[in-house]
CSV table of C-alpha atoms in Angstrom, one decimal:
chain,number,residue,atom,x,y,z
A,1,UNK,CA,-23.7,-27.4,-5.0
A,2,UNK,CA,-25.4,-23.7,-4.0
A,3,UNK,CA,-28.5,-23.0,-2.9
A,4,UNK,CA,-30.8,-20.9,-4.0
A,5,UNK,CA,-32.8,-18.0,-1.7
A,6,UNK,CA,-36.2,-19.8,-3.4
A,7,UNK,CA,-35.0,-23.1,-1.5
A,8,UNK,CA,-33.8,-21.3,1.5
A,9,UNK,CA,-37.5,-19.4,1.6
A,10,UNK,CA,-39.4,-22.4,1.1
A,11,UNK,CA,-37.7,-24.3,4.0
A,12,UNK,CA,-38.1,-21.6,5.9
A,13,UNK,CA,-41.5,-21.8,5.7
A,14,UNK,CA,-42.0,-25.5,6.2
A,15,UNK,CA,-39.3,-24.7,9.3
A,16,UNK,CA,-42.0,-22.3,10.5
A,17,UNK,CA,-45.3,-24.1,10.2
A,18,UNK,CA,-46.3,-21.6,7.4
A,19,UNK,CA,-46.4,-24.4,4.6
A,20,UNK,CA,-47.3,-27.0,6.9
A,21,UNK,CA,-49.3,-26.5,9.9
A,22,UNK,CA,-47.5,-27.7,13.7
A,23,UNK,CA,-49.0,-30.5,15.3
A,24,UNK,CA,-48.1,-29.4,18.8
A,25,UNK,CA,-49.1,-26.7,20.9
A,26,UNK,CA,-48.4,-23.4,21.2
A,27,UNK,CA,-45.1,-23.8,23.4
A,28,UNK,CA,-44.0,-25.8,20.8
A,29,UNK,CA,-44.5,-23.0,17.9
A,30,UNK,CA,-42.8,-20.4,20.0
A,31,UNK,CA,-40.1,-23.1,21.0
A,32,UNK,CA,-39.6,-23.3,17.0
A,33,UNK,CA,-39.5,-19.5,16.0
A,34,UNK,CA,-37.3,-18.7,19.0
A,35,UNK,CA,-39.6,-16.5,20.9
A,36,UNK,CA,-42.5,-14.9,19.5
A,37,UNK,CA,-42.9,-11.3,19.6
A,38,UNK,CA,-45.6,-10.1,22.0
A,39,UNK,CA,-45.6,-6.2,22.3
A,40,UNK,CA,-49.3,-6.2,20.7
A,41,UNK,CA,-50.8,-9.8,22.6
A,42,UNK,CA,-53.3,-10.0,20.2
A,43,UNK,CA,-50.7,-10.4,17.5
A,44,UNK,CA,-48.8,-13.3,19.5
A,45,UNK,CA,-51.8,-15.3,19.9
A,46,UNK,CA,-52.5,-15.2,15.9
A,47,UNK,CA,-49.3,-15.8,15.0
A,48,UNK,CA,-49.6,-18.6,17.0
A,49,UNK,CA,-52.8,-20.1,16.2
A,50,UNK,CA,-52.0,-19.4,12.2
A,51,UNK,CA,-49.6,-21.8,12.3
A,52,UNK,CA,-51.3,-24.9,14.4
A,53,UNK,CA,-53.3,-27.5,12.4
A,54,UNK,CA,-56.0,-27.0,15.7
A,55,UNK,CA,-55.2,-24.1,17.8
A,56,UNK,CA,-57.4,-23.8,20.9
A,57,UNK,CA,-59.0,-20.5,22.1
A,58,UNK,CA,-57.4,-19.3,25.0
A,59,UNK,CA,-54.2,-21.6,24.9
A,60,UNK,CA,-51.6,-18.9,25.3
A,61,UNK,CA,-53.0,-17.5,28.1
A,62,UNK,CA,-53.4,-21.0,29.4
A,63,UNK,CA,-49.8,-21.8,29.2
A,64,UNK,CA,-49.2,-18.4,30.8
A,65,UNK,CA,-51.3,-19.4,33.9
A,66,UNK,CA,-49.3,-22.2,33.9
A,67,UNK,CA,-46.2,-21.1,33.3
A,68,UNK,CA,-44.9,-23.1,30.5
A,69,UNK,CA,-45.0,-19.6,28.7
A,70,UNK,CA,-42.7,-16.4,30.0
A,71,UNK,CA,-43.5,-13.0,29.1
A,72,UNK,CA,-40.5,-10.9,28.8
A,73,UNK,CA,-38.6,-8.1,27.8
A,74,UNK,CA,-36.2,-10.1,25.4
A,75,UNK,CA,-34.8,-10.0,21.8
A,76,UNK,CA,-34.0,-6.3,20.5
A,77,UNK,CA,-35.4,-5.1,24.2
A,78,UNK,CA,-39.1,-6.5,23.1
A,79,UNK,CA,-41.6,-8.2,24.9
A,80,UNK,CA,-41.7,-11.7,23.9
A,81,UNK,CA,-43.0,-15.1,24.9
A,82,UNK,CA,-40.6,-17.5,25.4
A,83,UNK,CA,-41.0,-21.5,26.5
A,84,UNK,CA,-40.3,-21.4,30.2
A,85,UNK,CA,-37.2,-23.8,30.1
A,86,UNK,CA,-35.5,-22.5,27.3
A,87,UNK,CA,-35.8,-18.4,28.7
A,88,UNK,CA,-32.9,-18.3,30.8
A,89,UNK,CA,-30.7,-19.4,27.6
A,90,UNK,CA,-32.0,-16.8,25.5
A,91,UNK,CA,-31.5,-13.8,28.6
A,92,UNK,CA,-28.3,-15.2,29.0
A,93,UNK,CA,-27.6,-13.8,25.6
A,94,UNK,CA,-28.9,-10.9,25.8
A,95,UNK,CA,-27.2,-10.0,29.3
A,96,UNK,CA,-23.9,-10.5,28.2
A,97,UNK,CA,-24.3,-7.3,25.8
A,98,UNK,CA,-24.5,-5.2,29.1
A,99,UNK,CA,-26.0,-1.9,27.0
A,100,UNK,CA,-26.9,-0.7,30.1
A,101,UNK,CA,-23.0,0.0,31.2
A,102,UNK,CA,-22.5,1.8,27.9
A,103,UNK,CA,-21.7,6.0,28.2
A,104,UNK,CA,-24.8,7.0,25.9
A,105,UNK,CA,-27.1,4.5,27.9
A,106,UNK,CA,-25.9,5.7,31.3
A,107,UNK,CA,-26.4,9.5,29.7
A,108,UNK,CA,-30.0,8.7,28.7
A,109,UNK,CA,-31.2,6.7,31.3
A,110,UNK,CA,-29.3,5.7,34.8
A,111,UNK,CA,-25.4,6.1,35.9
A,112,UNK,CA,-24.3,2.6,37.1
A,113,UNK,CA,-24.9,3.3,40.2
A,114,UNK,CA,-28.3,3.8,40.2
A,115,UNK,CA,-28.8,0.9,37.9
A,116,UNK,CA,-27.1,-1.4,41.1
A,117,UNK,CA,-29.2,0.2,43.6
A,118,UNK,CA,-32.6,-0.2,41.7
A,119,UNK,CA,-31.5,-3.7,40.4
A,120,UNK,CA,-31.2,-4.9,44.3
A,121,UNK,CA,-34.6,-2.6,45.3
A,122,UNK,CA,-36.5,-4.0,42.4
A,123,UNK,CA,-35.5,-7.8,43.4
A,124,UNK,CA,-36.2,-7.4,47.3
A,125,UNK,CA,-39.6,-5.7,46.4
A,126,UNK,CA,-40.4,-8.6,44.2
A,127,UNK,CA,-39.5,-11.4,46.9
A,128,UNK,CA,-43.2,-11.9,47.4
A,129,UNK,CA,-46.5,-11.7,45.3
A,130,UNK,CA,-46.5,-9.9,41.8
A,131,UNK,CA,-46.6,-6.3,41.9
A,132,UNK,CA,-48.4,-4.0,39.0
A,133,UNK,CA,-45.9,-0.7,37.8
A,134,UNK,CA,-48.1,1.1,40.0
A,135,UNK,CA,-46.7,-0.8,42.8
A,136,UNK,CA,-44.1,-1.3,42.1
A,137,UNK,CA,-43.3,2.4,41.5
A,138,UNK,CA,-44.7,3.3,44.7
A,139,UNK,CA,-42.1,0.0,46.6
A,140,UNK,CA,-39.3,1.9,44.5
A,141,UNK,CA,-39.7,4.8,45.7
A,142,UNK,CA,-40.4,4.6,49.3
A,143,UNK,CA,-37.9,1.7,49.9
A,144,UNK,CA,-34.7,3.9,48.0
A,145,UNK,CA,-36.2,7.4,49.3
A,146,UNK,CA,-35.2,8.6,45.7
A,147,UNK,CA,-38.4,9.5,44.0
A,148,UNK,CA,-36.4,10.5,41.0
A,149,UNK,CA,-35.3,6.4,40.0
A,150,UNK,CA,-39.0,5.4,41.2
A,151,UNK,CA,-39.8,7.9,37.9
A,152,UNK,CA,-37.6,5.9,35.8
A,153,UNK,CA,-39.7,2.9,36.6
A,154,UNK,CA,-43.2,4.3,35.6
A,155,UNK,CA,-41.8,4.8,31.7
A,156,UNK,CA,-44.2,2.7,29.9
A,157,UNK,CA,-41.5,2.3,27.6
A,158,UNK,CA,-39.8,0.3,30.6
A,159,UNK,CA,-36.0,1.3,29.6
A,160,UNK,CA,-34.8,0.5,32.9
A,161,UNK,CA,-36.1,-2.7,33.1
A,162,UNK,CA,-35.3,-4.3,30.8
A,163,UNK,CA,-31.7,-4.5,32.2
A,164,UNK,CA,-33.3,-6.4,35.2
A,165,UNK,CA,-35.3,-8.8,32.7
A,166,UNK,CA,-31.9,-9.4,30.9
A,167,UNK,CA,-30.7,-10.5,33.8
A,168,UNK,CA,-33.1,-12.4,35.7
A,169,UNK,CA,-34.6,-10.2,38.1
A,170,UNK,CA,-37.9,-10.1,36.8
A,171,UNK,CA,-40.8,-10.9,34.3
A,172,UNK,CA,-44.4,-10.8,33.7
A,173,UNK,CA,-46.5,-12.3,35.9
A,174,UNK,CA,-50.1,-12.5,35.3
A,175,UNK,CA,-53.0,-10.0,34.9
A,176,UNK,CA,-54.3,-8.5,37.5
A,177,UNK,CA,-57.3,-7.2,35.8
A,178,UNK,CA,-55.6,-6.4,33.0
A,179,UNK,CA,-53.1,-4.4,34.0
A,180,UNK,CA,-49.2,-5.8,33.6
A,181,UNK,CA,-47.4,-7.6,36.6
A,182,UNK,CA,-44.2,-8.2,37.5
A,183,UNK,CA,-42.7,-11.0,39.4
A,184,UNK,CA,-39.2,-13.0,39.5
A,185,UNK,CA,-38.5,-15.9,36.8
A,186,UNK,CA,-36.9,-18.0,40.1
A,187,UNK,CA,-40.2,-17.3,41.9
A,188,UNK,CA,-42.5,-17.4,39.1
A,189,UNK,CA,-40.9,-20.2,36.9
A,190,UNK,CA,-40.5,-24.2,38.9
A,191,UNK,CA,-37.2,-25.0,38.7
A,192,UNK,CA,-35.6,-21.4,37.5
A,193,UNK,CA,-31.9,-22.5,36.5
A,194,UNK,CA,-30.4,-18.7,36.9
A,195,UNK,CA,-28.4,-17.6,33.5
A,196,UNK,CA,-26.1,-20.0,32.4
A,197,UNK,CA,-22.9,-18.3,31.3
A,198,UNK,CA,-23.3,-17.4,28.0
A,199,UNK,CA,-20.9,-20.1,26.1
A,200,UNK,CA,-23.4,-22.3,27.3
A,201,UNK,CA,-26.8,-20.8,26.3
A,202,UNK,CA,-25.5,-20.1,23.1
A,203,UNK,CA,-25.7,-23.5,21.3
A,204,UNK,CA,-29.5,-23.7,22.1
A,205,UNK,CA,-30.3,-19.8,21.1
A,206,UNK,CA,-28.1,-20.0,18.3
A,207,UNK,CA,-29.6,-23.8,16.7
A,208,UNK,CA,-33.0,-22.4,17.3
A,209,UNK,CA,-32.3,-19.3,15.2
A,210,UNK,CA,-30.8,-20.7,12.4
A,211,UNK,CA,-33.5,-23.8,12.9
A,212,UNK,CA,-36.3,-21.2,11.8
A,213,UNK,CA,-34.1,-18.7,10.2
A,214,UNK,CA,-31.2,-20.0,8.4
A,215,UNK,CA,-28.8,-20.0,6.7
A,216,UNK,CA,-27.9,-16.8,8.3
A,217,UNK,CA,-24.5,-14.8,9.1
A,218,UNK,CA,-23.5,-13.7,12.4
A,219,UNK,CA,-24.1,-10.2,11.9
A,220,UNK,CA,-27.9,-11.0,11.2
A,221,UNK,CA,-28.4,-12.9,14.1
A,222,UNK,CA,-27.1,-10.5,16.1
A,223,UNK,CA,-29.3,-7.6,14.5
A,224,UNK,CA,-32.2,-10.2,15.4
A,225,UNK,CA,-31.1,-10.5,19.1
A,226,UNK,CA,-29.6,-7.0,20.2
A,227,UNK,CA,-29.7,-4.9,16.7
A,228,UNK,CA,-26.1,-5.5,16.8
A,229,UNK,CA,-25.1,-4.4,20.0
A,230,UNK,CA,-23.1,-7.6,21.1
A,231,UNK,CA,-19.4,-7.6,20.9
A,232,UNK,CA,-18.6,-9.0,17.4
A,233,UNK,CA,-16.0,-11.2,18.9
A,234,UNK,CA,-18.4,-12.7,21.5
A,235,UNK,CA,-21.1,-13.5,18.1
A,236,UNK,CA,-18.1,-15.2,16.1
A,237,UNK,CA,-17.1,-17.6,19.1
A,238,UNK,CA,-20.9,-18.9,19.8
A,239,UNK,CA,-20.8,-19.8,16.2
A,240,UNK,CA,-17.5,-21.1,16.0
A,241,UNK,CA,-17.7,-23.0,19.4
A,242,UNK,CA,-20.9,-25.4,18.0
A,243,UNK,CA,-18.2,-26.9,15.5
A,244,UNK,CA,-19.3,-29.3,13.2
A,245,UNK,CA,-23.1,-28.9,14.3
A,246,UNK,CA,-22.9,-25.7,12.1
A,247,UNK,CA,-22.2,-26.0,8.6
A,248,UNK,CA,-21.2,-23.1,5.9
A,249,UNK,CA,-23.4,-22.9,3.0
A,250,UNK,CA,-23.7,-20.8,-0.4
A,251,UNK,CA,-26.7,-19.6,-1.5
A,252,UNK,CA,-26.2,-17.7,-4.5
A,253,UNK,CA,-22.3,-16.4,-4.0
A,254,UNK,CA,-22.9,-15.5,-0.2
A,255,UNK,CA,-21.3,-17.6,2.4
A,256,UNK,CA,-23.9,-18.4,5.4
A,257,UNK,CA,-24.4,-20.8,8.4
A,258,UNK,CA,-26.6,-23.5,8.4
A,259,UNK,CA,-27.4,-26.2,11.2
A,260,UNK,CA,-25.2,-29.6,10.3
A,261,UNK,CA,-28.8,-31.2,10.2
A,262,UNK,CA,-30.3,-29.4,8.3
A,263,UNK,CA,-28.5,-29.3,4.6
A,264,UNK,CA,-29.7,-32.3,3.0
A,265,UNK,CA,-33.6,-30.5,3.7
A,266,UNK,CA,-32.3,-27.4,2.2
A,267,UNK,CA,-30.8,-28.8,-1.1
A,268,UNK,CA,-34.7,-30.4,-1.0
A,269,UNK,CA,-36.6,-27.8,-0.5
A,270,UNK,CA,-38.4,-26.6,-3.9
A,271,UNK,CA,-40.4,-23.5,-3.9
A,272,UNK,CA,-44.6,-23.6,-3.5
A,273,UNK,CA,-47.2,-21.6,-4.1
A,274,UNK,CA,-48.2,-21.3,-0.6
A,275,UNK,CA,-49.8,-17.7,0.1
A,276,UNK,CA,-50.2,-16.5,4.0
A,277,UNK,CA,-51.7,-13.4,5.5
A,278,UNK,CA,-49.2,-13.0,8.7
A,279,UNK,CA,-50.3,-10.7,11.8
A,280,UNK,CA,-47.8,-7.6,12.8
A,281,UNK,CA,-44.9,-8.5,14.6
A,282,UNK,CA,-44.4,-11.8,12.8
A,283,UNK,CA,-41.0,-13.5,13.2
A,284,UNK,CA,-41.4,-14.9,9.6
A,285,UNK,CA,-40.5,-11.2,9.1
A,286,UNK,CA,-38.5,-10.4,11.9
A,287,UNK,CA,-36.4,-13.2,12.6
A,288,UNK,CA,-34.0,-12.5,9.0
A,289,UNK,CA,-35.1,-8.4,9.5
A,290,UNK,CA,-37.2,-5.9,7.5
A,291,UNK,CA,-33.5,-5.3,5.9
A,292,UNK,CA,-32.9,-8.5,4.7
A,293,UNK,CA,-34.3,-7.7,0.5
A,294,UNK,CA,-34.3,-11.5,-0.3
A,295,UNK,CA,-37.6,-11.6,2.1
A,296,UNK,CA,-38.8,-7.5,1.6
A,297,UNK,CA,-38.0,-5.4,-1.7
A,298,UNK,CA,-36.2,-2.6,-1.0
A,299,UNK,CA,-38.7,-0.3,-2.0
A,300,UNK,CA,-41.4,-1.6,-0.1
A,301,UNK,CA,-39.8,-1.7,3.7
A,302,UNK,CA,-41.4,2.2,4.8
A,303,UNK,CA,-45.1,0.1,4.4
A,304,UNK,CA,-43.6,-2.8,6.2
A,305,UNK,CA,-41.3,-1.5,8.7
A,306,UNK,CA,-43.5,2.1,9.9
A,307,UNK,CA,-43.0,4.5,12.4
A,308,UNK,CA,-42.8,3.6,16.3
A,309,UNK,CA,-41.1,0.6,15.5
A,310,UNK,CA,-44.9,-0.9,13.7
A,311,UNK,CA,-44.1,-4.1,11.8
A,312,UNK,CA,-47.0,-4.1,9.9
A,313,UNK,CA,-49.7,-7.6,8.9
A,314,UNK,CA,-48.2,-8.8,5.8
A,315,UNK,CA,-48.9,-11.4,2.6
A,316,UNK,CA,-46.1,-13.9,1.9
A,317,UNK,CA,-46.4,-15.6,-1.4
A,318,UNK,CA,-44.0,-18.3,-2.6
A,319,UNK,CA,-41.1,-17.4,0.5
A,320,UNK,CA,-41.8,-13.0,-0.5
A,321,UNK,CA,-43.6,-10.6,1.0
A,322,UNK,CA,-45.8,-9.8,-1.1
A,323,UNK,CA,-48.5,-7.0,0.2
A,324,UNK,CA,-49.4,-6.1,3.2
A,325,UNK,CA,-53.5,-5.9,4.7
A,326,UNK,CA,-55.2,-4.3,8.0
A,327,UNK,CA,-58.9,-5.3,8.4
A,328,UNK,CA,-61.2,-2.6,8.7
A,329,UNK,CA,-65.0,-3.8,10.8
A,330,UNK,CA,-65.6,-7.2,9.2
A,331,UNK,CA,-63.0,-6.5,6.1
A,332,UNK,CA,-59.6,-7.6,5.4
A,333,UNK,CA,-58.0,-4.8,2.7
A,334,UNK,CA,-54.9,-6.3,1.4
A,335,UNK,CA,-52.6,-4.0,-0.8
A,336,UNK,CA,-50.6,-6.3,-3.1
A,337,UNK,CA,-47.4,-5.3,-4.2
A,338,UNK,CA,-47.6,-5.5,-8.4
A,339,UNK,CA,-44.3,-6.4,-8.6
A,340,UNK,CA,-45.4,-9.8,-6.8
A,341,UNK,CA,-46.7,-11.6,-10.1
A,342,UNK,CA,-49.9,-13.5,-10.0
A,343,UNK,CA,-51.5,-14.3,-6.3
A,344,UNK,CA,-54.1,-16.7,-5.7
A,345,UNK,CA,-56.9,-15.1,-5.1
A,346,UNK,CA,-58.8,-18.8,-3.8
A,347,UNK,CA,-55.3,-19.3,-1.3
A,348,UNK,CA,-56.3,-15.0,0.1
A,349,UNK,CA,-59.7,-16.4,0.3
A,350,UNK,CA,-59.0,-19.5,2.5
A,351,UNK,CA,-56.5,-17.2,4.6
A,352,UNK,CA,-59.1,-15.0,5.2
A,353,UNK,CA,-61.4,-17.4,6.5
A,354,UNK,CA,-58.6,-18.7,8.8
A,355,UNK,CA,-57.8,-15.1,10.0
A,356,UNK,CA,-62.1,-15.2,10.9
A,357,UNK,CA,-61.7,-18.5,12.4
A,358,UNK,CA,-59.1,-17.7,15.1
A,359,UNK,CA,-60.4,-14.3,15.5
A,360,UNK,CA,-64.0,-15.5,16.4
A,361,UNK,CA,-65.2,-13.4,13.2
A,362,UNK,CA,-66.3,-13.5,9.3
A,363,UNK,CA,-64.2,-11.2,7.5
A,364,UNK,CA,-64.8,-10.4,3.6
A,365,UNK,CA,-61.2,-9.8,1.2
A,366,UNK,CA,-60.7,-6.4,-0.4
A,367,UNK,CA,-57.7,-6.8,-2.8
A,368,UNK,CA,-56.2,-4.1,-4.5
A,369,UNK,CA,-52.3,-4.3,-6.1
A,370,UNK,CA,-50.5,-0.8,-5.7
């Protein structure tokens, strides 16, 4: 028998802590959403402390400090936090798509060349305490002699770093009065394995994705971990090496993977009336893709998906997205979308008061439908 995308949504959300709240901490959410999105930190924490049936102030950073959280360049060349002993799994991944040898990268950024020679300055500079960009610039340049590459490093974008995160040469380490450090995973993290080759990271990246974000096709996974940049050949044989741990499913005509062990929860899953107010950046959103119209109408992805790569903070009602809301001084404006059907206003209420309970603040709810 089929499925349905309104059983698929609603175990999603149950997969996700969104329907039911985790029990565990905060390495455990990200553990179960596969990373956690972190350009905006702010963001990370809420969508976080959203999901946890007692989320502690201060417990990401916490976990930072003591490193069973990695910041990281990561998926689609974000930062994201990752659980320390799953991160080398996930860069493995990520590595393999080498879009740093390819012609157009090289034109943009760094020939190969260059890319070797800053990879080995970067790691020798970083053999020692953390370094902020400023310092690290500044090592970059007087160590090559090239003040050229030590330019590529200052980018706030971070383009040519990312290559090294993919790799392994380096991470966040932590503030230094709030300015960004960077440090090595094998000096940083106890017990660093290295990358494992990638058809042996993929069973754990590939389960966890489909654990929060199934059933899903290759293609989409891929769009969620390199926007589609890994060799299509390479996607098909992580899938097809977990065997009968993977299991193809229909929902609705389309053939899609699904964890083994997961199936007979899917088939169960009936949709609820379950309304959440999500932060930017959430991987409820991100993890299928602002594409993907069984989670975001068409129509409505420009207000989701904005410019400079914004994700914006969205409702979700029954499995959909249905609005979207930015708080304004002690005010939470949601838009909702019309074509979303009846919303309960009591479940925006008590999502607002949550939102004012992890941010340390009373908000009021402004709802309009547009």
């Amino acid at each position: 028998m089929g499925l349905t995308w309104d059983q698929v949504l609603a175990w999603r959300m149950k997969r996700q802590w969104l329907s039911l709240r985790a029990p565990g901490d905060a390495v455990a959410v990200v553990r179960r959403l596969a990373g956690v999105q972190a350009q905006v930190p702010s963001a990370a924490v809420a969508a976080i402390a959203l999901r946890q049936g007692s989320p502690q102030p201060g417990e990401v950073d916490q976990l930072l400090t003591d490193r069973a959280l990695m910041r990281t360049w990561a998926m689609r060349g974000t930062l994201h936090l990752l659980a320390s002993d799953d991160a080398s799994a996930y860069l493995s991944l990520l590595a393999a798509s080498r879009t740093w040898e390819k012609a157009s990268w090289q034109r943009t950024f760094l020939d190969l060349d260059d890319m070797q020679r800053l990879t080995s300055v970067v790691g020798e500079l970083l053999d020692g305490p953390p370094m902020t960009r400023a310092e690290l610039v500044a090592g970059v340049g007087k160590r090559s002699g090239d003040q050229a590459l030590a330019d590529h490093v200052s980018s706030g974008w971070g383009a040519v770093l990312k290559p090294l995160a993919w790799q392994g040469v380096l991470c966040n380490g932590p503030s230094a009065g709030g300015r960004v450090t960077f440090t090595r995973p094998d000096i940083w993290i106890d017990g660093w394995p290295g990358l494992p080759p990638p058809e042996e990271a993929a069973p754990l990246v590939v389960g966890s994705y489909l654990g929060a974000f199934g059933p899903a096709s290759p293609a989409t996974f891929d769009q969620w971990l390199t926007r589609g940049a890994s060799g299509k050949a390479s996607v098909r044989s992580w899938f097809a090496d977990l065997g009968d741990r993977l299991a193809v499913v229909d929902v609705e005509g389309q053939e899609l993977y699904a964890r083994s062990e997961d199936v007979d929860d899917l088939h169960a899953a009936r949709n609820e009336d379950t309304v959440r107010l999500l932060p930017a950046f959430d991987q409820y959103v991100l993890g299928p893709g602002t594409a993907d119209v069984h989670v975001l109408a068409a129509s409505r992805r420009p207000v989701v998906s904005r410019a400079a790569g914004w994700i914006s903070p969205v409702v979700v009602a029954r499995g959909r997205i249905a609005g979207t809301w930015q708080v304004a001084d002690h005010r939470i404006d949601i838009a909702l979308f019309i074509e979303a059907g009846d919303v309960s206003r009591r479940a925006i209420d008590e999502e607002v008061d949550r939102l004012g309970a992890v941010a340390a603040d009373h908000y009021t709810a402004s709802v309009t439908t547009v």
